mmCIF file of C-alpha atoms in Angstrom:
data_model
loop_
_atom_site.group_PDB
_atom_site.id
_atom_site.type_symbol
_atom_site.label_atom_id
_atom_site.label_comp_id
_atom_site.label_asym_id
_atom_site.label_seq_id
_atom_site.Cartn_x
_atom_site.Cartn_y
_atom_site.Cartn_z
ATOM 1 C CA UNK A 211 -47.575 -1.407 143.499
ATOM 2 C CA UNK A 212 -50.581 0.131 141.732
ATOM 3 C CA UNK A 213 -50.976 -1.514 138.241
ATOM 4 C CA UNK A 214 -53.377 1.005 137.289
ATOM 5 C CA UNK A 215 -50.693 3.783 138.053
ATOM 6 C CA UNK A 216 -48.171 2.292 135.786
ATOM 7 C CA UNK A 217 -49.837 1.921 133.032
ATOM 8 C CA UNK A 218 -50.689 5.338 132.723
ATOM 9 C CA UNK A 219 -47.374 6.613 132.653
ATOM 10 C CA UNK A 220 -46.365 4.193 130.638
ATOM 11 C CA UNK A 221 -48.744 5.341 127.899
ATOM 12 C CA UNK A 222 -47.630 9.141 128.210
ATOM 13 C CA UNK A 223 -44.422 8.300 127.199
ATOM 14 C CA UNK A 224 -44.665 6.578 124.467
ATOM 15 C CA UNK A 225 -47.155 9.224 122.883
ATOM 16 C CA UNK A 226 -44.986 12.021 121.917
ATOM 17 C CA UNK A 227 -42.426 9.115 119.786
ATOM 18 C CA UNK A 228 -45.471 8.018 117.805
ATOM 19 C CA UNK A 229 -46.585 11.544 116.463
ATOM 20 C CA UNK A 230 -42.992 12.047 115.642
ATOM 21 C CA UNK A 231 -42.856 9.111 113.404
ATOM 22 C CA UNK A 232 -45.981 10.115 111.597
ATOM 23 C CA UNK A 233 -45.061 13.544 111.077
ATOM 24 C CA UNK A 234 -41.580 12.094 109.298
ATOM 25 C CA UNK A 235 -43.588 9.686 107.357
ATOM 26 C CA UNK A 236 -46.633 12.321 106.161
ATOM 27 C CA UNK A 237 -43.196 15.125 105.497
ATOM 28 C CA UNK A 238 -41.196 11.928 103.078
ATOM 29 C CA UNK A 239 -44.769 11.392 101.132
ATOM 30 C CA UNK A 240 -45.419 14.952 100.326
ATOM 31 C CA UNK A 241 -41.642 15.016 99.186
ATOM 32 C CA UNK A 242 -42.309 12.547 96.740
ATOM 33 C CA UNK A 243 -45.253 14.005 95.588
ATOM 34 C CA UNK A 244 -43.527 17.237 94.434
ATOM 35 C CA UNK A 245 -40.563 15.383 93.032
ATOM 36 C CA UNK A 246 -42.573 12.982 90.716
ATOM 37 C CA UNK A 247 -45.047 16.127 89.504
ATOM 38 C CA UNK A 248 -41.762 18.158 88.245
ATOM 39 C CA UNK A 249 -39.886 14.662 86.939
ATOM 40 C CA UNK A 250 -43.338 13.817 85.053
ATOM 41 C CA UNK A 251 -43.126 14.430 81.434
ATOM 42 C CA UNK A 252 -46.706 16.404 79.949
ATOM 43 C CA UNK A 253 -48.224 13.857 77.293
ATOM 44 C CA UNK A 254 -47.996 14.782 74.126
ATOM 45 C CA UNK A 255 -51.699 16.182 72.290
ATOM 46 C CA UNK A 256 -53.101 13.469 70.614
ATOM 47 C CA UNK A 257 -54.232 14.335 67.032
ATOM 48 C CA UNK A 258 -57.398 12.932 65.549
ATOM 49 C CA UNK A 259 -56.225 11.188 62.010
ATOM 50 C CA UNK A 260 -59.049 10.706 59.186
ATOM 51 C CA UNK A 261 -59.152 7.077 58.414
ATOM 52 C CA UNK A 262 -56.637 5.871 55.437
ATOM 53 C CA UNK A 263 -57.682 5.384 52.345
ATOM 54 C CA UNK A 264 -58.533 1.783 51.001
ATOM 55 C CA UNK A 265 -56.335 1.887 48.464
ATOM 56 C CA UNK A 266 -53.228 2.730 50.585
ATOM 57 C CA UNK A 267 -54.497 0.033 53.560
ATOM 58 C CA UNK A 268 -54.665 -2.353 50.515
ATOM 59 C CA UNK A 269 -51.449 -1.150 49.513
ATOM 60 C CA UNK A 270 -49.739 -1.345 53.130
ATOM 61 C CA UNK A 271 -50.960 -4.479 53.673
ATOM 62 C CA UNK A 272 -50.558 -7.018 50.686
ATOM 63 C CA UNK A 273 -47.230 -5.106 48.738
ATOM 64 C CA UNK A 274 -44.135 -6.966 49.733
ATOM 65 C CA UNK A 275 -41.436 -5.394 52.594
ATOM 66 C CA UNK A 276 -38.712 -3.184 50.939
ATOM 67 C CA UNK A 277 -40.819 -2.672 47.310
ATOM 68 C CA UNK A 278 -40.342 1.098 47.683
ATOM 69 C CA UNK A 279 -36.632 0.924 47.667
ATOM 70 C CA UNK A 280 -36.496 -1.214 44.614
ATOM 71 C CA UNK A 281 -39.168 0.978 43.223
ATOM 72 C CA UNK A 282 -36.568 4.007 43.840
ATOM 73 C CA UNK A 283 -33.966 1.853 42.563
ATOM 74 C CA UNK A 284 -35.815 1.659 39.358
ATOM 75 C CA UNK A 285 -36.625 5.016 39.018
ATOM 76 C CA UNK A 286 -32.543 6.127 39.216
ATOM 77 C CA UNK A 287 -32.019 3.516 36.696
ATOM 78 C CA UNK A 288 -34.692 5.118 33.989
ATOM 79 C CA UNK A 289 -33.496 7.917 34.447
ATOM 80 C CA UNK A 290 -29.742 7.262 33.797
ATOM 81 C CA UNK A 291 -30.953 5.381 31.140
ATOM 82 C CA UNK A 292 -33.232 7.980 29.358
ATOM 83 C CA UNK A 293 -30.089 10.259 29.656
ATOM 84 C CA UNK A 294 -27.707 8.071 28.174
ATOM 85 C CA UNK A 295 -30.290 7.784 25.484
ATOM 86 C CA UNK A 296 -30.884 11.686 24.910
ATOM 87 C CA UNK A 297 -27.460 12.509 25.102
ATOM 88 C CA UNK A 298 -26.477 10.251 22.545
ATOM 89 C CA UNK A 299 -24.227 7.984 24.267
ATOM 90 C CA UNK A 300 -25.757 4.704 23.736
ATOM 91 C CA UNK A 301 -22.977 3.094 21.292
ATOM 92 C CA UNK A 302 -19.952 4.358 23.835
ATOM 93 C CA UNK A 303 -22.428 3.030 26.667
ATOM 94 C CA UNK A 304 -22.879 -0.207 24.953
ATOM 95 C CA UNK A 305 -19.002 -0.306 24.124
ATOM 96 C CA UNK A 306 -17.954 0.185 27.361
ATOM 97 C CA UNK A 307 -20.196 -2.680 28.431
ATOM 98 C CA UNK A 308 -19.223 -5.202 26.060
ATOM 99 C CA UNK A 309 -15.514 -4.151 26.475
ATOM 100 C CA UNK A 310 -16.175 -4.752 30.380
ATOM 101 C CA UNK A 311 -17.588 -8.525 29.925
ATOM 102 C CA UNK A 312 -14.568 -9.364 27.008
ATOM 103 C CA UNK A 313 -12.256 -8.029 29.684
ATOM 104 C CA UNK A 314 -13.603 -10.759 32.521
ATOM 105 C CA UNK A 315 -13.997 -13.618 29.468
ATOM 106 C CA UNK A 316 -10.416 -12.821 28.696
ATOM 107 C CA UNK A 317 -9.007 -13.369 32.534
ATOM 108 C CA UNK A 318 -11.348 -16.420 32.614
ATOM 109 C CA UNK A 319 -8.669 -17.784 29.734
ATOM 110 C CA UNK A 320 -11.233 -17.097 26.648
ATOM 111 C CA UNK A 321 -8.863 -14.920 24.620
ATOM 112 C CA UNK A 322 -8.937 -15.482 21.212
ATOM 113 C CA UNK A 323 -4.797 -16.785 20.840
ATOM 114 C CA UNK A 324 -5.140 -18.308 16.854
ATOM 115 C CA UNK A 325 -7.204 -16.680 13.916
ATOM 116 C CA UNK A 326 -7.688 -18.837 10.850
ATOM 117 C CA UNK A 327 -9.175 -17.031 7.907
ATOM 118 C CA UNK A 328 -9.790 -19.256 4.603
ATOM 119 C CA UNK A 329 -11.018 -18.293 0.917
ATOM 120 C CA UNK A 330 -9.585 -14.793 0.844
ATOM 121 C CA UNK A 331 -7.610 -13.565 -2.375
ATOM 122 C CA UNK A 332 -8.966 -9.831 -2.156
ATOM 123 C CA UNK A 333 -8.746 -8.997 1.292
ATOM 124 C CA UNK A 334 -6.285 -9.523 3.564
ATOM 125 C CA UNK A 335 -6.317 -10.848 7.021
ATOM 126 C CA UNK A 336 -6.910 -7.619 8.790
ATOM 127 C CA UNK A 337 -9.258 -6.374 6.657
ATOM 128 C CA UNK A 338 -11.767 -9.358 7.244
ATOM 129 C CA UNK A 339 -11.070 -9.188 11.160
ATOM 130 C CA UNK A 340 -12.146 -5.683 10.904
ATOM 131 C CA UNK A 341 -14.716 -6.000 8.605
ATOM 132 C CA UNK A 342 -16.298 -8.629 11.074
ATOM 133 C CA UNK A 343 -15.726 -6.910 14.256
ATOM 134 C CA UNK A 344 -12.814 -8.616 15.666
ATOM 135 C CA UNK A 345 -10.021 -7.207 17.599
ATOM 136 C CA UNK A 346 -7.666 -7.319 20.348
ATOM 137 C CA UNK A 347 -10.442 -7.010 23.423
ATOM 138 C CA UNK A 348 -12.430 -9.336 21.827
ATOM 139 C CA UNK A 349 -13.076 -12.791 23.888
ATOM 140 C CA UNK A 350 -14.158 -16.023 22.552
ATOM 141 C CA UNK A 351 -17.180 -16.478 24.555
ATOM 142 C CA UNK A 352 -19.159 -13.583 23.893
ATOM 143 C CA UNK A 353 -18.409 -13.209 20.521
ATOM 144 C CA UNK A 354 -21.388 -13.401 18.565
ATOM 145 C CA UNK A 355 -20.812 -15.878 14.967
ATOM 146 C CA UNK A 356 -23.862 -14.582 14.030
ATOM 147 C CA UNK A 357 -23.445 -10.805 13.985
ATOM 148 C CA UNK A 358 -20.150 -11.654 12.825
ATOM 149 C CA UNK A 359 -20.881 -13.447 10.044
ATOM 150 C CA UNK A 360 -23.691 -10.959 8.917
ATOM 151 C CA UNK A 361 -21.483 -8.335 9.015
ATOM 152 C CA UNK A 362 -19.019 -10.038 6.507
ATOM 153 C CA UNK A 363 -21.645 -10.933 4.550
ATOM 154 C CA UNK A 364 -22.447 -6.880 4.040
ATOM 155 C CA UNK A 365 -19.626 -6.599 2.251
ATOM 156 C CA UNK A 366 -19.801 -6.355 -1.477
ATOM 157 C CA UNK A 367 -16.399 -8.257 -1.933
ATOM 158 C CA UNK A 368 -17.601 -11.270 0.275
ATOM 159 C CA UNK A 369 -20.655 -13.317 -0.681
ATOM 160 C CA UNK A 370 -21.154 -16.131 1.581
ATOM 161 C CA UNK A 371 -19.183 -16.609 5.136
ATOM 162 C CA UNK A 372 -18.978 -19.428 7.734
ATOM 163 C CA UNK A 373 -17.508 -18.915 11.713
ATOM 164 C CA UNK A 374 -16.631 -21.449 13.597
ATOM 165 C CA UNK A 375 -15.474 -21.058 17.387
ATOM 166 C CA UNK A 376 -13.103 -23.961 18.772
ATOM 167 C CA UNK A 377 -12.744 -23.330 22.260
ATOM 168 C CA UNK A 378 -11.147 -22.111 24.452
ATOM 169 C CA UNK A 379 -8.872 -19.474 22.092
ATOM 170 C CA UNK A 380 -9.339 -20.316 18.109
ATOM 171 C CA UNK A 381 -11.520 -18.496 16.245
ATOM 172 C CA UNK A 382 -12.229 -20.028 12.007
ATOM 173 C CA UNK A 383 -13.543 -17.855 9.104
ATOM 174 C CA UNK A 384 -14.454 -18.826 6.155
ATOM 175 C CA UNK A 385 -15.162 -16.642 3.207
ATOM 176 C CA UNK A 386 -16.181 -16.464 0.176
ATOM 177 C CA UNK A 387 -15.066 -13.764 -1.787
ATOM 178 C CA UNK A 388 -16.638 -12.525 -5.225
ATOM 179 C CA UNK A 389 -14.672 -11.651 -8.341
ATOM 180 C CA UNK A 390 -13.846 -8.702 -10.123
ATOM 181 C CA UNK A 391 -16.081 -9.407 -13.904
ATOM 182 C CA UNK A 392 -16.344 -5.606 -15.475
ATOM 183 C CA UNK A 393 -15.646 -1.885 -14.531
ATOM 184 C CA UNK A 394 -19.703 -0.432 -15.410
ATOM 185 C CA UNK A 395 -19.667 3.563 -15.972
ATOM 186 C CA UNK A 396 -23.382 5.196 -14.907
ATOM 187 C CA UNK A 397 -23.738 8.827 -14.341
ATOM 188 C CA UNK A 398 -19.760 9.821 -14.608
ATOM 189 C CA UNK A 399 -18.675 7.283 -11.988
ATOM 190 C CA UNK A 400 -16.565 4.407 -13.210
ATOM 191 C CA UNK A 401 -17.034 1.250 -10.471
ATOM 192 C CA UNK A 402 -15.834 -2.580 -10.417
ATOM 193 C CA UNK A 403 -18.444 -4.602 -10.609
ATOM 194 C CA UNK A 404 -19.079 -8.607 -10.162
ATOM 195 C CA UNK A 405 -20.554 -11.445 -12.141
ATOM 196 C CA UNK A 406 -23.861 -10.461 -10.244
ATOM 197 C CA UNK A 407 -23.740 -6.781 -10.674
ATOM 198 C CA UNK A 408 -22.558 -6.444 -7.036
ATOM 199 C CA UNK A 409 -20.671 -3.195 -7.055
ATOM 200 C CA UNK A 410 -17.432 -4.234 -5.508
ATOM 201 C CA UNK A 411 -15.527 -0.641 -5.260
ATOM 202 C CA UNK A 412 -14.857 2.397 -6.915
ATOM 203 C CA UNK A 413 -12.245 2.407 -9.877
ATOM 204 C CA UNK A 414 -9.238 3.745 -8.765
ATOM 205 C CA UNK A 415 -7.166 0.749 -8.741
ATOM 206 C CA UNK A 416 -5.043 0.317 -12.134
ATOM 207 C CA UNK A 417 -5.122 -3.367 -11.764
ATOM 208 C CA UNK A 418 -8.608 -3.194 -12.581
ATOM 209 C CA UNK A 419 -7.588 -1.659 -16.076
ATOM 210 C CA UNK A 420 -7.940 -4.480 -18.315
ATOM 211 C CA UNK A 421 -11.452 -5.390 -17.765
ATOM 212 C CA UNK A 422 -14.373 -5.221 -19.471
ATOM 213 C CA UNK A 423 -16.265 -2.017 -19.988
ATOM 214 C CA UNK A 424 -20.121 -1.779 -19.814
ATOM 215 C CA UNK A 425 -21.879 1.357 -20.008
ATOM 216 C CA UNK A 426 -25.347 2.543 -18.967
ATOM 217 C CA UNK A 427 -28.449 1.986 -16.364
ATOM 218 C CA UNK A 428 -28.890 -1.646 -16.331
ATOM 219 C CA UNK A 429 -25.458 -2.832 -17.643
ATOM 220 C CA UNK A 430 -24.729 -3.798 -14.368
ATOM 221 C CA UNK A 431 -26.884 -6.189 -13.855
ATOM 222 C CA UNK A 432 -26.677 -7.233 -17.752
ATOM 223 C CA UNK A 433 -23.105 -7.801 -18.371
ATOM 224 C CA UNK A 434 -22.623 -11.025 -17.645
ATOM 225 C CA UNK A 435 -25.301 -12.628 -20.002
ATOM 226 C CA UNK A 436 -23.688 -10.073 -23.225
ATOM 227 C CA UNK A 437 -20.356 -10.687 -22.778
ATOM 228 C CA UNK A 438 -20.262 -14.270 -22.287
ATOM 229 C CA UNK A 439 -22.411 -13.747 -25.887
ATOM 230 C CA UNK A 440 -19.453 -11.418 -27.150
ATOM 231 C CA UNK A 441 -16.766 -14.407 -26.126
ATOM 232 C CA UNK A 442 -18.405 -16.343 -28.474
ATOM 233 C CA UNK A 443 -17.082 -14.261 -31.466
ATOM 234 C CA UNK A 444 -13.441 -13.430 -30.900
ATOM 235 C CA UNK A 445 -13.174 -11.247 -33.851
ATOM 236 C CA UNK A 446 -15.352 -8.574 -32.777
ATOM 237 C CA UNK A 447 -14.410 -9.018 -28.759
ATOM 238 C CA UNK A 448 -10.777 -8.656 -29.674
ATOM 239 C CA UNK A 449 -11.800 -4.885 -31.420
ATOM 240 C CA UNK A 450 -14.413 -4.432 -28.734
ATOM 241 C CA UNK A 451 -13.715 -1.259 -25.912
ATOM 242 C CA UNK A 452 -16.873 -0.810 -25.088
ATOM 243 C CA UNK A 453 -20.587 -2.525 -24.710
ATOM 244 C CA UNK A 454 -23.029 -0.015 -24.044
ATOM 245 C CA UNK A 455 -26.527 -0.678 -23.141
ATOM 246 C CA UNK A 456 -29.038 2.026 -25.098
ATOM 247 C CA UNK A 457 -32.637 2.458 -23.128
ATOM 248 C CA UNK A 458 -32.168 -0.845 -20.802
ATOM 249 C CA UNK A 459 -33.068 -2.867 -24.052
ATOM 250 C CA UNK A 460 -30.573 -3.378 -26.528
ATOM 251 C CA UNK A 461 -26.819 -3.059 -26.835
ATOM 252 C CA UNK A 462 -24.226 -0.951 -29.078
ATOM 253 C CA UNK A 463 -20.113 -1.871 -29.457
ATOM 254 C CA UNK A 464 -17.804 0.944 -29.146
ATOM 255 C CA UNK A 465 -14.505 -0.152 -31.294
ATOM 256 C CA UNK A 466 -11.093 0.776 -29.958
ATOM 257 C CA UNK A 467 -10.458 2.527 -33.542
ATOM 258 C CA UNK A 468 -13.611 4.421 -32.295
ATOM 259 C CA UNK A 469 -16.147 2.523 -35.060
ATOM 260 C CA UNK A 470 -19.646 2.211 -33.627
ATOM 261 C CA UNK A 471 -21.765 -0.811 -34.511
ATOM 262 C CA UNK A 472 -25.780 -0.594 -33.011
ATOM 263 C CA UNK A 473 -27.073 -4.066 -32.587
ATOM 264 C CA UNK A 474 -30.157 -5.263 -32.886
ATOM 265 C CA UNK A 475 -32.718 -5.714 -29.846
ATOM 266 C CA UNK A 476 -33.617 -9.117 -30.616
ATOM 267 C CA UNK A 477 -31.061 -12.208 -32.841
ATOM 268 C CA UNK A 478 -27.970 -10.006 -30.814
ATOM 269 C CA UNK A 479 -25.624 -13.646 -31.730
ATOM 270 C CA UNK A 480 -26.904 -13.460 -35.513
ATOM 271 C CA UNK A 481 -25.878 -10.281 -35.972
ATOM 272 C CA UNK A 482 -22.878 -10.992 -34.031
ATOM 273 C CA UNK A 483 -21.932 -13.822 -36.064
ATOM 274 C CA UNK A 484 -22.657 -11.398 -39.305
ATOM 275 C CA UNK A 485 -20.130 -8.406 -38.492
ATOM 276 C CA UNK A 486 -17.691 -11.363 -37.417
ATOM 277 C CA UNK A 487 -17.836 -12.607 -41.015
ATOM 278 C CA UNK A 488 -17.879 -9.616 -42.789
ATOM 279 C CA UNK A 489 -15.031 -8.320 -40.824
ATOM 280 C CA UNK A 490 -12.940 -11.779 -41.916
ATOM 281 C CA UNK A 491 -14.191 -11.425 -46.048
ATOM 282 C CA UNK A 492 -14.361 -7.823 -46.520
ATOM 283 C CA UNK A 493 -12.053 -6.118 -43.776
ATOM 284 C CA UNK A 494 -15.000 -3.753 -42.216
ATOM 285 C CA UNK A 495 -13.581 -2.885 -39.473
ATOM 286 C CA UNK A 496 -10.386 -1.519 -41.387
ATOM 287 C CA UNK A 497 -12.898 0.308 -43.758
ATOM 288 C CA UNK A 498 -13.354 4.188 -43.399
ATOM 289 C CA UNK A 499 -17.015 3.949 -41.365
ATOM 290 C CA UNK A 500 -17.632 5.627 -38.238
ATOM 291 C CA UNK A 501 -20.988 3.577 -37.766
ATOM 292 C CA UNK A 502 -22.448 0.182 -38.652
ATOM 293 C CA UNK A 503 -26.495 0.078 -38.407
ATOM 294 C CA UNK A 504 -27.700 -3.885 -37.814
ATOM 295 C CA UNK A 505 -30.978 -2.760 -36.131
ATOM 296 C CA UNK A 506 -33.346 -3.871 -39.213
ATOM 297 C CA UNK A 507 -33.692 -7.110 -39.912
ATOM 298 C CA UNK A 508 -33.087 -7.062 -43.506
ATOM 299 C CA UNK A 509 -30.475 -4.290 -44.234
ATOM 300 C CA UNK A 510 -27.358 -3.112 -42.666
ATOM 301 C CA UNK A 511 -26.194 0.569 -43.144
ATOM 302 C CA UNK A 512 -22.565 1.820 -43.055
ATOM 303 C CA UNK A 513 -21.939 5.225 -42.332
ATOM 304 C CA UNK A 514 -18.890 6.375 -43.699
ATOM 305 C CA UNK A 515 -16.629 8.876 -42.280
ATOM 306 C CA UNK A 516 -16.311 12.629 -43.154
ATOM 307 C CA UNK A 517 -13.551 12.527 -45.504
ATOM 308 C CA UNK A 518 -14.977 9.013 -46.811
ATOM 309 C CA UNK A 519 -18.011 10.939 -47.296
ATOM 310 C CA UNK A 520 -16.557 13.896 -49.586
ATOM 311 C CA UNK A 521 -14.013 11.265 -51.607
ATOM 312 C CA UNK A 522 -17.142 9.104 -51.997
ATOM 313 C CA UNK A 523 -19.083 12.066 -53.149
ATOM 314 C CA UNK A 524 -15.872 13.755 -55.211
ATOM 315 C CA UNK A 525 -15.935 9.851 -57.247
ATOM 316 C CA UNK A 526 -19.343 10.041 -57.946
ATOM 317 C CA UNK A 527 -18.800 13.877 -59.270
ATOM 318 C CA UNK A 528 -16.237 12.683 -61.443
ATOM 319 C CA UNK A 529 -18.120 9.879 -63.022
ATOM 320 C CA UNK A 530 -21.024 11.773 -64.119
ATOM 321 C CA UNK A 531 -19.146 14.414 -65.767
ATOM 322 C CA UNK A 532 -17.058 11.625 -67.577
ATOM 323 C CA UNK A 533 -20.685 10.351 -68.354
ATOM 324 C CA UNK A 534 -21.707 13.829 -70.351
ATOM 325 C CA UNK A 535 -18.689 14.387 -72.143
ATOM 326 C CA UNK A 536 -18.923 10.433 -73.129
ATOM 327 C CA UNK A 537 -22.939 11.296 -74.134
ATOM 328 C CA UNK A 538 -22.537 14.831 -75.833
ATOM 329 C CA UNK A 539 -19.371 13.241 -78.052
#
C-alpha cells in the first residue's frame, strides 16, 4: 500500500463536511444578531437635572418617613374645622360629640340610675336638673361637677350649690336656694327680689302678693337694712304699702289710706319712733293729711287735704268775722 496515497484522499473527503459546518454556524450567529437588534429596547434620553436645593436635600433627608401624609391629614382636618367654625355649627358639633362619648360611658354601665337633689323649696326637681345640664344622655363619668355646679350657681334663685358623684350611677345636689324678701318696682317693671337684692323673677306670680314693696333705683339693694328698721315700729309697718327710696339717699312711706310721710335722711328710727307715737296719742294717721314733712330736724309739717284745707280755711273765716262784730259792738 502507499501511505502517502491514502492520506490524501483521506483529506479530500473530509474537506467539503467542514465548510458545511462553518457555513451553519456563521448562518445561526448572524440570526441572532438580527433577532437581538429588533428584541432590544432603545434607552430612554437621559435628562440633565439641576442639582436640588439644600433646603429640600435637608428636608428629604432628616424629616421622618410618612410626615407628608400626616401633614395632609392635618390640613383636611383645619379645614373641616374652620368650616364647622364659619358655618356656625360649633355647639351642634360639640353636642354631637359629647352625646357620642355619654353614649359609650353609658354602655360601659356609667348611667346615671338615682338623682338626689337636697335644699330645694322653689324649684322643683326638674327644674334644677335642667338648670344644671342634666338629662337622659347624660353619663356619670364625663359629667363635669364643676360646670355643673357653676351653672346652678347662675341662677338668681340658687346661691350656693354642692355635686357630689357616687359611682357608678348616683348623682347628689345640693342647693341652696335664696328667699323671696320684697317685690322692688324701677322703671315700670315690678320684680321679686331677695334679702341681697338678687332679682329672683319677674312679678307675675300672685303668691308673691303680700310682700313688701320698695320703690326706686337703689331700693334693691337697700331694702333689707329699712325694713328690718320699719319692723321695729309695728304701728307705722302695719299702715305701711309702700317704702320708696327718693334720690338713692333717703326714704318716704306711702300709707295704704294713701297718706305720705317724707323721712328724714339721717335719725330715720327717731323719726320713726315719733310718727309711731303720735299716731298712738293723737290718731295722725286717721287725721285728714295727705302729707307728713319730718325732713327738718326741729319741725314737722302736716299737709292737710283739699277739703281739710277749705273747712280749715272756712273756720278761720268764721272766727274773724265773729271777732269784728264782737270789736265794733
Amino acid at each position: 500500500m502507499d501511505g502517502a496515497g491514502r492520506l490524501t484522499r483521506s483529506l479530500r473527503s473530509v474537506g467539503p463536511q467542514a465548510d458545511l459546518k462553518a457555513a451553519a454556524i456563521g448562518a445561526v450567529v448572524l440570526l441572532r444578531e438580527r433577532l437581538g437588534r429588533r428584541a432590544r429596547v432603545p434607552a430612554k434620553p437621559t435628562i440633565d437635572r439641576e442639582p436640588s436645593n439644600r433646603l429640600v436635600l435637608l428636608v428629604e433627608r432628616y424629616l421622618p418617613n410618612r410626615t407628608g401624609i400626616a401633614l395632609t391629614v392635618l390640613i383636611l382636618l383645619g379645614s373641616a374645622g374652620l368650616g364647622i367654625v364659619k358655618g356656625g355649627h360649633v355647639d351642634e358639633f360639640t353636642a354631637a360629640l359629647s352625646d357620642a362619648r355619654n353614649t359609650l360611658a353609658n354602655s360601659a354601665g356609667f348611667r346615671i340610675t338615682t338623682v338626689v337633689i337636697n335644699g330645694r323649696k322653689h324649684l322643683s326637681q326638674d327644674e334644677v336638673l335642667a338648670i344644671g345640664g342634666v338629662n337622659g344622655r347624660s353619663s356619670l363619668l364625663f359629667l363635669d361637677a364643676a360646670t355643673v355646679r357653676d351653672r346652678l350657681k347662675a341662677n338668681p334663685w340658687i346661691s350656693d350649690a354642692t355635686i357630689l358623684k357616687l359611682y357608678p350611677g348616683q348623682l347628689q345636689v345640693d342647693i341652696v336656694e335664696r328667699t323671696a324678701f320684697a317685690l322692688w318696682q324701677q322703671d315700670g317693671r315690678l320684680s321679686v327680689i331677695s334679702e341681697d337684692g338678687a332679682v329672683l323673677e319677674p312679678y307675675v306670680s300672685r303668691r308673691f302678693a303680700t310682700l313688701p314693696l320698695v320703690v326706686g333705683k337703689g331700693a334693691d339693694v337697700r331694702a333689707r337694712d329699712f325694713l328690718a328698721l320699719l319692723d321695729r315700729y309695728p304701728q307705722v309697718r302695719s299702715v305701711t304699702k309702700a317704702a320708696i327710696l327718693v334720690g338713692e339717699r333717703r326714704w318716704n312711706l306711702r300709707l295704704k289710706d294713701g297718706l305720705d310721710v317724707r323721712l328724714p335722711e339721717n335719725d330715720v328710727g327717731n323719726a320713726l319712733a315719733m310718727l309711731s307715737k303720735l299716731d298712738k296719742e293723737d290718731r295722725l294717721f286717721s287725721r285728714d293729711i295727705v302729707a307728713v314733712d319730718m325732713r327738718l330736724p326741729d319741725r314737722l309739717t302736716v299737709q292737710l287735704s283739699e277739703d281739710a284745707a277749705k273747712a280749715r280755711e272756712e273756720l278761720f273765716k268764721d272766727k274773724k268775722t265773729k271777732k269784728k262784730a264782737g270789736d265794733s259792738a
